[in-house]
mmCIF file of C-alpha atoms in Angstrom:
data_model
loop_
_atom_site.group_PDB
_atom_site.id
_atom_site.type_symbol
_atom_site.label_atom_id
_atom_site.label_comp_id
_atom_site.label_asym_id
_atom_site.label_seq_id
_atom_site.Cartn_x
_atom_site.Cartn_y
_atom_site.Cartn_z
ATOM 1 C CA UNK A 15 70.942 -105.726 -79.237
ATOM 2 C CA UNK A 16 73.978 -104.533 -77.004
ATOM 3 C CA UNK A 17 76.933 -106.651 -77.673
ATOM 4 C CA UNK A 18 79.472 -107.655 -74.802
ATOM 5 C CA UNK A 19 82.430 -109.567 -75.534
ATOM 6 C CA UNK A 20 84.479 -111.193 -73.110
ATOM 7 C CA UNK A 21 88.572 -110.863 -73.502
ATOM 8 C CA UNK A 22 89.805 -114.272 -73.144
ATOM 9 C CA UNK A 23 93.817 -115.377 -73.154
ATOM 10 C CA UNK A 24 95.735 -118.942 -72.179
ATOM 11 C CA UNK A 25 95.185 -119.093 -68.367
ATOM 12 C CA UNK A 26 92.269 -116.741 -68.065
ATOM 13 C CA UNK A 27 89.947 -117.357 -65.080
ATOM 14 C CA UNK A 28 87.014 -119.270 -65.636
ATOM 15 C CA UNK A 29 84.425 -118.220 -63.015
ATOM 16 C CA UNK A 30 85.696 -114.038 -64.001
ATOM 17 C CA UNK A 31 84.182 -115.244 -67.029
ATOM 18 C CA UNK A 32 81.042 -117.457 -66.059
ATOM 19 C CA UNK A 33 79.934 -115.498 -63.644
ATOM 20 C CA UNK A 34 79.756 -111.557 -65.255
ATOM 21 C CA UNK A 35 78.756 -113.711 -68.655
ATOM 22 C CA UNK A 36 75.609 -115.456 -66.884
ATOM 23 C CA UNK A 37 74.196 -112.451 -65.235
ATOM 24 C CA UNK A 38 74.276 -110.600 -68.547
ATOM 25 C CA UNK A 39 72.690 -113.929 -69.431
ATOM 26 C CA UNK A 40 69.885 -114.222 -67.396
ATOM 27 C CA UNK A 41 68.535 -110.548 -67.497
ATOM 28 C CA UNK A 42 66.295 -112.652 -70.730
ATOM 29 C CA UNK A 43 64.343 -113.990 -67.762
ATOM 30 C CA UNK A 44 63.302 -110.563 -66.476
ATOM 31 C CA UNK A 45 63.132 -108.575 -69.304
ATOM 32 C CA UNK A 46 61.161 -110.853 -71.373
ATOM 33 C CA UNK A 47 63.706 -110.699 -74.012
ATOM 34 C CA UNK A 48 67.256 -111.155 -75.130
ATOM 35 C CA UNK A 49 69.201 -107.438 -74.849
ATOM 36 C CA UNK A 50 72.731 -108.691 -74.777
ATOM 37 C CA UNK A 51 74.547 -110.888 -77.380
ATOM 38 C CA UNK A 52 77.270 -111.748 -75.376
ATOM 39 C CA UNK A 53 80.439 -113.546 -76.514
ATOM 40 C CA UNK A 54 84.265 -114.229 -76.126
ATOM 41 C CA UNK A 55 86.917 -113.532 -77.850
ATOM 42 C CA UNK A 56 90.292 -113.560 -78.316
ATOM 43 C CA UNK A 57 93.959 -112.751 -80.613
ATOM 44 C CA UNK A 58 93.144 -116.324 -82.678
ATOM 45 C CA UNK A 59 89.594 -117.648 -82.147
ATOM 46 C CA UNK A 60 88.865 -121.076 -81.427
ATOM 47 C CA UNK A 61 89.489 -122.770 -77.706
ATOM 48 C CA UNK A 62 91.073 -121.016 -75.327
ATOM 49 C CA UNK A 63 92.418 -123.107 -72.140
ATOM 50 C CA UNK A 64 91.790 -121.539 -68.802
ATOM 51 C CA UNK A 65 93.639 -121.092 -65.808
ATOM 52 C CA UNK A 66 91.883 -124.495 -64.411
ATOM 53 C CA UNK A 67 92.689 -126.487 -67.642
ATOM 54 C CA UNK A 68 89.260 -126.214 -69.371
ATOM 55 C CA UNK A 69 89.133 -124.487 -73.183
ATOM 56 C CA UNK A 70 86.749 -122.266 -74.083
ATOM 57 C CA UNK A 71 85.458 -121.841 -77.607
ATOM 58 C CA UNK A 72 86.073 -117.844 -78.842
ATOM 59 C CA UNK A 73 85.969 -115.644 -82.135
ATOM 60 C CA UNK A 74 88.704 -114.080 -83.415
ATOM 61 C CA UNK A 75 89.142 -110.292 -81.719
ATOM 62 C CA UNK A 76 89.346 -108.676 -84.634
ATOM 63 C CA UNK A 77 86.253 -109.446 -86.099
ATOM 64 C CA UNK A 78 84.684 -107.746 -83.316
ATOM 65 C CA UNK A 79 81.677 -105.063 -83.254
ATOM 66 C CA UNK A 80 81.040 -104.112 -79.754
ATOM 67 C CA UNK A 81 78.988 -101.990 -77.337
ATOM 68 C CA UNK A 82 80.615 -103.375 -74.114
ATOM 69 C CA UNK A 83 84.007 -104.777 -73.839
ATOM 70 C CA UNK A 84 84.801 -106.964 -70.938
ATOM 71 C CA UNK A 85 88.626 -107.951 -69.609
ATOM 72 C CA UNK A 86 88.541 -111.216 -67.825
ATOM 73 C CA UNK A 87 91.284 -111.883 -65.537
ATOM 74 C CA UNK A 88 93.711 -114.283 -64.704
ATOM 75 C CA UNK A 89 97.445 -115.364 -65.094
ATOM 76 C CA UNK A 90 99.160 -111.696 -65.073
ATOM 77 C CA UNK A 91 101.966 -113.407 -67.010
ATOM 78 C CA UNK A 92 99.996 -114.574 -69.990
ATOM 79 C CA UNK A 93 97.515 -111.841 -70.744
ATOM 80 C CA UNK A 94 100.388 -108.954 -70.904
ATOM 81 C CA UNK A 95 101.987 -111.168 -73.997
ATOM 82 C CA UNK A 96 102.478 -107.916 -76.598
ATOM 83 C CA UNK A 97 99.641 -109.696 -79.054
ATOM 84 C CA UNK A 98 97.047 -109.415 -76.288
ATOM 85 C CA UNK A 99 97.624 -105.944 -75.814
ATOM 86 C CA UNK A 100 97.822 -104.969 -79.219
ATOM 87 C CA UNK A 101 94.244 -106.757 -80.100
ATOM 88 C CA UNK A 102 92.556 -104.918 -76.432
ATOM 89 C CA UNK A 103 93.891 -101.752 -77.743
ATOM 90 C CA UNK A 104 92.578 -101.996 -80.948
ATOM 91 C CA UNK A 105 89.555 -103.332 -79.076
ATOM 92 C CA UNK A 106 89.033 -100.325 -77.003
ATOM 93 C CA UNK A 107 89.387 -97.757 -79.591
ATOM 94 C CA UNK A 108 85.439 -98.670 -81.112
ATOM 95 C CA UNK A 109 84.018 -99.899 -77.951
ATOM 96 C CA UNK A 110 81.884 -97.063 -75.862
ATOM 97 C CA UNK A 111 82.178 -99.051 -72.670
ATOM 98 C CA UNK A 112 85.103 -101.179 -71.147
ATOM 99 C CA UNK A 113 85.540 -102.686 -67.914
ATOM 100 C CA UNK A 114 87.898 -105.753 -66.215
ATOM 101 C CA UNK A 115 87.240 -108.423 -63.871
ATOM 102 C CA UNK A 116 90.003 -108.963 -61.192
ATOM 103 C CA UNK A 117 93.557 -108.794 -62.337
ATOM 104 C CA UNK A 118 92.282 -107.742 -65.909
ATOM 105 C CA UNK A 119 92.973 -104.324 -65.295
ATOM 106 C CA UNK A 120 96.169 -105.675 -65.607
ATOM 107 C CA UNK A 121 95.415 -105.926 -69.664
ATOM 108 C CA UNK A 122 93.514 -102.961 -69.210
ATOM 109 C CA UNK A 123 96.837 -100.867 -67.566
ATOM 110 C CA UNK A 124 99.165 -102.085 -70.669
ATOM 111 C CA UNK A 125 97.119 -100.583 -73.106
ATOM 112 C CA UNK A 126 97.383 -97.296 -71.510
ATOM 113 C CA UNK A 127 93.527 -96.751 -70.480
ATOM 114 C CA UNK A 128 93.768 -96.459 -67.385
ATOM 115 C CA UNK A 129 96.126 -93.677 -66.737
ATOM 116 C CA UNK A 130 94.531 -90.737 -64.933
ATOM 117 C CA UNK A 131 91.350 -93.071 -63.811
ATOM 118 C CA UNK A 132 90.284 -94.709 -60.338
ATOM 119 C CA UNK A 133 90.763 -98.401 -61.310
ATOM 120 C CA UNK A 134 90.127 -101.537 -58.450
ATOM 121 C CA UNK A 135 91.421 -105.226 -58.869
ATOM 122 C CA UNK A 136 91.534 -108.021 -56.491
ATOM 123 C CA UNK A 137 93.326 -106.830 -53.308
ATOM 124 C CA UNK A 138 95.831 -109.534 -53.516
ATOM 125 C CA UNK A 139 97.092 -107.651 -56.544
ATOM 126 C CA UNK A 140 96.405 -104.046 -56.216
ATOM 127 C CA UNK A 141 100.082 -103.088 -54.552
ATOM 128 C CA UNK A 142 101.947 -104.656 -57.761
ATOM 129 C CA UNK A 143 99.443 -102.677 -59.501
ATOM 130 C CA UNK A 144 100.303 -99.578 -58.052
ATOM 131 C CA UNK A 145 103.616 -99.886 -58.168
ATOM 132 C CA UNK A 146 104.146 -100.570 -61.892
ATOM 133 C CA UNK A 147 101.464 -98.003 -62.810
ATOM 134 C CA UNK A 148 101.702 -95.489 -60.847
ATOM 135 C CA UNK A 149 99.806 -93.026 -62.983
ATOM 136 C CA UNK A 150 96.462 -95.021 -61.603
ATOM 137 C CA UNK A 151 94.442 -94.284 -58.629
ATOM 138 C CA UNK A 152 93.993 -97.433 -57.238
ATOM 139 C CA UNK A 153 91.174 -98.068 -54.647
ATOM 140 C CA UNK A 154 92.242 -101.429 -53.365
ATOM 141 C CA UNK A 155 89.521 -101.598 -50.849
ATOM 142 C CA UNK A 156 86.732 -101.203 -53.524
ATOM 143 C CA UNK A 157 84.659 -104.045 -55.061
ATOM 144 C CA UNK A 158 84.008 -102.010 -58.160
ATOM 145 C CA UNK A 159 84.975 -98.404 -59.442
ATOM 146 C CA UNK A 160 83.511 -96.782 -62.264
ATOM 147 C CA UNK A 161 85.264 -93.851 -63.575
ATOM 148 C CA UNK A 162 84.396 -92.081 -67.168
ATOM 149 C CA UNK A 163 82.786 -95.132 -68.769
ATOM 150 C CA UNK A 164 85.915 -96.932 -67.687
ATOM 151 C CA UNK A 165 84.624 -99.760 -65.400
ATOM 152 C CA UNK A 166 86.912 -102.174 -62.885
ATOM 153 C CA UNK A 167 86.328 -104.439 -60.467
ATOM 154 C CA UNK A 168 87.380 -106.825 -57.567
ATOM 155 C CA UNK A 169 88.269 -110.369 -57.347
ATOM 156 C CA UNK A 170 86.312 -112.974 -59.131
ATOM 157 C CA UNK A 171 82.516 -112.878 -57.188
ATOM 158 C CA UNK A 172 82.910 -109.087 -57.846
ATOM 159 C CA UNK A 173 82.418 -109.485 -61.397
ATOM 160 C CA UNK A 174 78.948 -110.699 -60.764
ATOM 161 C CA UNK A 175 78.451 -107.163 -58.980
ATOM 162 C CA UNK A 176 80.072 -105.309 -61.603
ATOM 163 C CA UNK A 177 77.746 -106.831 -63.895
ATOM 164 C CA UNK A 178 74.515 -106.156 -61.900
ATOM 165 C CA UNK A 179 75.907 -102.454 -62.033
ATOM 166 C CA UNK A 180 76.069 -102.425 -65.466
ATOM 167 C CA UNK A 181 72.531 -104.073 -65.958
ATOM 168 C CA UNK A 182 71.348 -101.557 -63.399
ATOM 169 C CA UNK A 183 72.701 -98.639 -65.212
ATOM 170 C CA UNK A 184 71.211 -100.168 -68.635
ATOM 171 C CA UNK A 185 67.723 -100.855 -67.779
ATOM 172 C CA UNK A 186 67.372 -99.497 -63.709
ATOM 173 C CA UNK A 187 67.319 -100.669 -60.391
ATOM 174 C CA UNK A 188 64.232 -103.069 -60.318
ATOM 175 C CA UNK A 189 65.744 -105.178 -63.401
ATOM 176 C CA UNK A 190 68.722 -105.479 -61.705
ATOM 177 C CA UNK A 191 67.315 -106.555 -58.571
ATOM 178 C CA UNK A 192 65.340 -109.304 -60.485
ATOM 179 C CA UNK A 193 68.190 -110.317 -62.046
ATOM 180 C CA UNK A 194 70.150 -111.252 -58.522
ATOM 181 C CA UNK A 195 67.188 -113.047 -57.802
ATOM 182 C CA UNK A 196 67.421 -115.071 -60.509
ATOM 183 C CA UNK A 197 71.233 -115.957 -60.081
ATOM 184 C CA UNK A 198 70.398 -116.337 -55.966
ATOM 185 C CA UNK A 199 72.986 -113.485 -55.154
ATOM 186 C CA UNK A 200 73.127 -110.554 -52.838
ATOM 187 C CA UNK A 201 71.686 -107.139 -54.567
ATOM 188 C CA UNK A 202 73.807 -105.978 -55.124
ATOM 189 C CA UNK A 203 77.068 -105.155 -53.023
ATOM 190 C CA UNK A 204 77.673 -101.255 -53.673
ATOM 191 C CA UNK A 205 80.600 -100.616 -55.663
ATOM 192 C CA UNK A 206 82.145 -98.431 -52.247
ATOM 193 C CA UNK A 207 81.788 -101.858 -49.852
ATOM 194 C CA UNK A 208 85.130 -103.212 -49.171
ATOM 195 C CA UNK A 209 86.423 -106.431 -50.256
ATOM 196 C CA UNK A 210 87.541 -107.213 -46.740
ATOM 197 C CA UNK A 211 91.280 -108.001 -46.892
ATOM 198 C CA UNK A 212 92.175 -107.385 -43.373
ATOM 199 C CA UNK A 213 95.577 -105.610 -43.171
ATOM 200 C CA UNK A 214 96.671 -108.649 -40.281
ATOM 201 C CA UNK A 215 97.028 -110.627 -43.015
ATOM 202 C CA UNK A 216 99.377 -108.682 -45.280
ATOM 203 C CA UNK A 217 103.052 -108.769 -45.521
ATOM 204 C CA UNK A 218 104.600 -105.163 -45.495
ATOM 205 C CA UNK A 219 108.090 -105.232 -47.087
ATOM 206 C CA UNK A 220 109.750 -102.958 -44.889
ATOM 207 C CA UNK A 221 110.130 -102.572 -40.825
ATOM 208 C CA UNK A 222 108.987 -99.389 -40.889
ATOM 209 C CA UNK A 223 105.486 -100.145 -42.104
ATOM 210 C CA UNK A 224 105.269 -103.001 -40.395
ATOM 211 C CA UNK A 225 106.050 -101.007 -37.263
ATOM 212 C CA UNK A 226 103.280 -98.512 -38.419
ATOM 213 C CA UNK A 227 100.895 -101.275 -38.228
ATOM 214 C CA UNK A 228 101.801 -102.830 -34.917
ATOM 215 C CA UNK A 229 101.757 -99.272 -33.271
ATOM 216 C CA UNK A 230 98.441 -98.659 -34.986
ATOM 217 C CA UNK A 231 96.770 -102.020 -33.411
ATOM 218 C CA UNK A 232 98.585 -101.459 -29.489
ATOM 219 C CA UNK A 233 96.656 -97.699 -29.282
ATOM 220 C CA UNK A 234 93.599 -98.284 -31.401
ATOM 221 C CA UNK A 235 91.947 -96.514 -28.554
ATOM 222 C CA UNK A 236 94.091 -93.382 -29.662
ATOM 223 C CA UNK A 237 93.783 -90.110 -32.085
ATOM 224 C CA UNK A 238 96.021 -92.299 -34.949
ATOM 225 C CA UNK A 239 96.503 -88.986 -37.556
ATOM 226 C CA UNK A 240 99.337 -89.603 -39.852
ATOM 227 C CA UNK A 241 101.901 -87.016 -38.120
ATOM 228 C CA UNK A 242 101.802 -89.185 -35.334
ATOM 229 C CA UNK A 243 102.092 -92.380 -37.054
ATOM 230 C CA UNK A 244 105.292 -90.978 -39.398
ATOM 231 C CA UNK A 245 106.328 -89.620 -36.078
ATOM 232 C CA UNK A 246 106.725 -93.130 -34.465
ATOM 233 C CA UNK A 247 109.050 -94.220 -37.467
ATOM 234 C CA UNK A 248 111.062 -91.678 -38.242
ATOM 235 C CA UNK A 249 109.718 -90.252 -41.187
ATOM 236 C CA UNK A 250 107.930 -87.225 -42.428
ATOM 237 C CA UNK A 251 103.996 -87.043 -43.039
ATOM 238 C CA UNK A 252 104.350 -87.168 -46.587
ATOM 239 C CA UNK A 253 107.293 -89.637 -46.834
ATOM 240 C CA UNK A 254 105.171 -91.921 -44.355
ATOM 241 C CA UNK A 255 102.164 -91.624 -46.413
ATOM 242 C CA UNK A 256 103.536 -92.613 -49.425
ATOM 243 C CA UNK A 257 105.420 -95.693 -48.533
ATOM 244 C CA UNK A 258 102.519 -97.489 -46.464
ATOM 245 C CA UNK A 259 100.391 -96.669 -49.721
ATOM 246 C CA UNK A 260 102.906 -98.193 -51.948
ATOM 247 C CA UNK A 261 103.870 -100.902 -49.584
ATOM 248 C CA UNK A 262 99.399 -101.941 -48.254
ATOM 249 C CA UNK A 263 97.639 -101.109 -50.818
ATOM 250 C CA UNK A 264 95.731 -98.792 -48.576
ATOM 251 C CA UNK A 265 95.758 -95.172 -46.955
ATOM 252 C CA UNK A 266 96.867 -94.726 -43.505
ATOM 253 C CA UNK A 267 93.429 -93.642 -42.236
ATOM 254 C CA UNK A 268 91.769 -96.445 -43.787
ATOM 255 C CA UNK A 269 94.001 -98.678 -42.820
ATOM 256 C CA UNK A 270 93.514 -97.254 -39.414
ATOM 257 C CA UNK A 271 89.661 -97.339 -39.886
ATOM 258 C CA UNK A 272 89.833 -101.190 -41.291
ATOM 259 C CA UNK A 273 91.779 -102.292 -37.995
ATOM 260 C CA UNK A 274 89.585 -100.984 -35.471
ATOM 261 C CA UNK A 275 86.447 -102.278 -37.310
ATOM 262 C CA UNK A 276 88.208 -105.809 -37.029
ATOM 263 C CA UNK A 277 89.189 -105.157 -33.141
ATOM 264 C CA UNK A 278 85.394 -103.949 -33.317
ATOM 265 C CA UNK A 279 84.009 -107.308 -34.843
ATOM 266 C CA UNK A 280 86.230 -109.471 -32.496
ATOM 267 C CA UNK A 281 84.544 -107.998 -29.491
ATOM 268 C CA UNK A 282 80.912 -108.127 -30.434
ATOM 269 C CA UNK A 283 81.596 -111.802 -31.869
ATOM 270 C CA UNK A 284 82.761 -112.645 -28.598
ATOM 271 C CA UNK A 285 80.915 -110.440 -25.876
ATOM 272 C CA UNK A 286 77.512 -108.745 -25.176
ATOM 273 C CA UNK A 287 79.942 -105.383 -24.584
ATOM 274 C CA UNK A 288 77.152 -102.596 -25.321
ATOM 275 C CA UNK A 289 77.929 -101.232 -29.264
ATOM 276 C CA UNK A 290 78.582 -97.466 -28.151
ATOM 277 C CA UNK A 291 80.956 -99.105 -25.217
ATOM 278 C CA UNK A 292 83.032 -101.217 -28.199
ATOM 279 C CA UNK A 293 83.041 -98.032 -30.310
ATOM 280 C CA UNK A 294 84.869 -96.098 -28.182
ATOM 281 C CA UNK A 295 86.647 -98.974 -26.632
ATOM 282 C CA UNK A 296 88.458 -99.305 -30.743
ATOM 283 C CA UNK A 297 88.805 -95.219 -31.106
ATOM 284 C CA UNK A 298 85.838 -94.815 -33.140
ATOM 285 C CA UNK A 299 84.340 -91.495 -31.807
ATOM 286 C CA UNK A 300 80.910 -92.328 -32.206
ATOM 287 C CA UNK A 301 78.281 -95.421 -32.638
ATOM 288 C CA UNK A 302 77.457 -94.042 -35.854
ATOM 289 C CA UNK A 303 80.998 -93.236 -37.522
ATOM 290 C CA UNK A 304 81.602 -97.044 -36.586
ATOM 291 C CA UNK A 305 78.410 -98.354 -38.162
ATOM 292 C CA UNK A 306 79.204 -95.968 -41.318
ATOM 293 C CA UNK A 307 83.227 -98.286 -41.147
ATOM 294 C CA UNK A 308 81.081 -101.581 -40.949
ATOM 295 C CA UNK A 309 78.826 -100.996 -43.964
ATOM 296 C CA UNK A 310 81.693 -99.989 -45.935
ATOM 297 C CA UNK A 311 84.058 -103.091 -44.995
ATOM 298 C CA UNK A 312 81.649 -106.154 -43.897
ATOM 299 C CA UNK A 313 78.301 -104.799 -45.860
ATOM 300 C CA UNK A 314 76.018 -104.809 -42.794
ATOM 301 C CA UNK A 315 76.105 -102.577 -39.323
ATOM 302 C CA UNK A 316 77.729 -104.062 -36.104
ATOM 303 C CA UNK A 317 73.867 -105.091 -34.714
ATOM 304 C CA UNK A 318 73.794 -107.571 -37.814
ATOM 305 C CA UNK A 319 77.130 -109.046 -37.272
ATOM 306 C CA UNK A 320 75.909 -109.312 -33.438
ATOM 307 C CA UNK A 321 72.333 -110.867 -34.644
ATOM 308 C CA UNK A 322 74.483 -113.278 -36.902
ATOM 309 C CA UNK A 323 76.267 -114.223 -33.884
ATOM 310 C CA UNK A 324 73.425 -114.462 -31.631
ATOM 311 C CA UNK A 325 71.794 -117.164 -34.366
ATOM 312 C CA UNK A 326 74.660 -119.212 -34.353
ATOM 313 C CA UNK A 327 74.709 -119.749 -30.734
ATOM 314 C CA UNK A 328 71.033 -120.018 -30.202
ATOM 315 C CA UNK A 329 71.482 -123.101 -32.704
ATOM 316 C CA UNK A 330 74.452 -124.849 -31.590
#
């Protein structure tokens, strides 16, 4: 048996839970038999109330024996109480593998384990997550990172995928596969495909990035290195690359990449513009660098988007 528990607190999240717990869950189907002995836990035992107002029944923390502890996330405020961290520490120190669901590498972060590591959480968080640990490489645009048996992942859905990857790396590819079958999900999303947050639709705090990002859309079309993007507000390569990381989340040349694959989508959504004509058209260099973008971002190449498209009409 390989025994998962599931960190639970007041105002956890219950589908970071459900959904990581069930896939673990169902891997009885296509195995044959039951590997995990899954279970949640938390500082007291007994019901826990989620985020969404339902309790959930858990064992007391400490009376824990674990192969593979699991962070769920949810309210930022309530899991960093000093008893939660104090019971994940103690957690951590006898369990071989750890990993967090969305904004549980919040939990993760106050215990002091992920210093030094490549960490991911949901993109809506990973700025204030960068900016109060700044010791963490944080790859915002990631649905999963795995770094030294240290395991963290994107926004609630991710956690399924996190779990598949963790099933996969237990028991190998074709087990995992069966397993997304069974729960009627996608196998799997690769741990490198973004989660999509299009930088349109976030909020820069200061004019100058949010000048960077306006001068980035009007000359997509352009060589956009960062010396000339610094160079349009004032600042120096370095000082421009650290703000707009600080302030998005993201690098400059993803950010850069990310925009023109939405210009990119935009135009074969809407057109029958040939694909090398709307890669160059966005200031990709190449057909294939931009197919390489839309794997990473929108897990499929620009002809599937277009076939998607295509569908739609052809059915309307």
């Amino acid at each position: 048996m390989h025994h998962i528990g599931f960190f639970i607190y007041p105002g956890h999240q219950m589908l970071d839970l459900a959904g990581p717990l069930c896939a673990f869950e169902f891997t009885r189907h296509t195995l044959g038999y039951q590997h995990y002995a899954l279970s949640t836990l938390s500082v007291s035992g007994g019901t826990i109330v989620s985020s969404g107002g339902v309790g959930i029944d858990s064992s007391r923390a400490d009376d824990a024996l674990l192969d593979t502890l699991i962070i769920v996330g949810g309210e930022i405020d309530q899991m960093l109480d000093r008893v939660q961290i104090q019971a994940v520490t103690a957690l951590t120190q006898q369990a071989p593998r750890i990993a967090s669901i969305c904004t549980g590498a919040f939990l993760l972060a106050a215990a002091g384990l992920l210093d030094g590591h490549r960490a991911t959480t949901h993109w809506a968080f990973a700025r204030q997550l960068q900016h109060q640990h700044p010791n963490i490489k944080i790859e915002a645009d990631q649905i999963f990172v795995e770094d030294n048996a240290i395991w963290t992942s994107a926004g609630v859905t991710a956690g399924i995928d996190l779990a598949l990857a963790l099933i996969e790396k237990d028991h190998g590819s074709d087990i995992a596969h069966k397993t997304a079958q069974e729960l009627v999900v996608y196998h799997r999303r690769p741990g490198g495909q973004s989660q999509f947050s299009p930088l349109s639709i976030m909020a820069p705090e200061s004019d100058r990035i949010r000048i960077a990002l306006t001068f980035i859309r009007n000359h997509l079309h352009e060589p956009l290195p960062v010396s000339r993007l610094a160079e349009a507000v004032h600042l120096s390569a370095r000082q421009f690359s650290r703000l707009f990381l600080h302030e998005t989340g993201d690098t400059p040349a993803k950010a850069v990449e990310r925009l023109r694959a939405e210009a990119a989508r935009l135009r074969l959504q809407d057109g029958s513009e040939p694909v090398e004509q709307i890669a160059q058209a966005v200031g990709f260099s190449d057909p294939e660098r931009m197919r390489r973008a839309f794997t990473r971002i929108y897990g499929m190449p620009p002809q599937a988007i277009r076939r998607q498209r295509n569908a739609t009409l052809a059915t309307a």
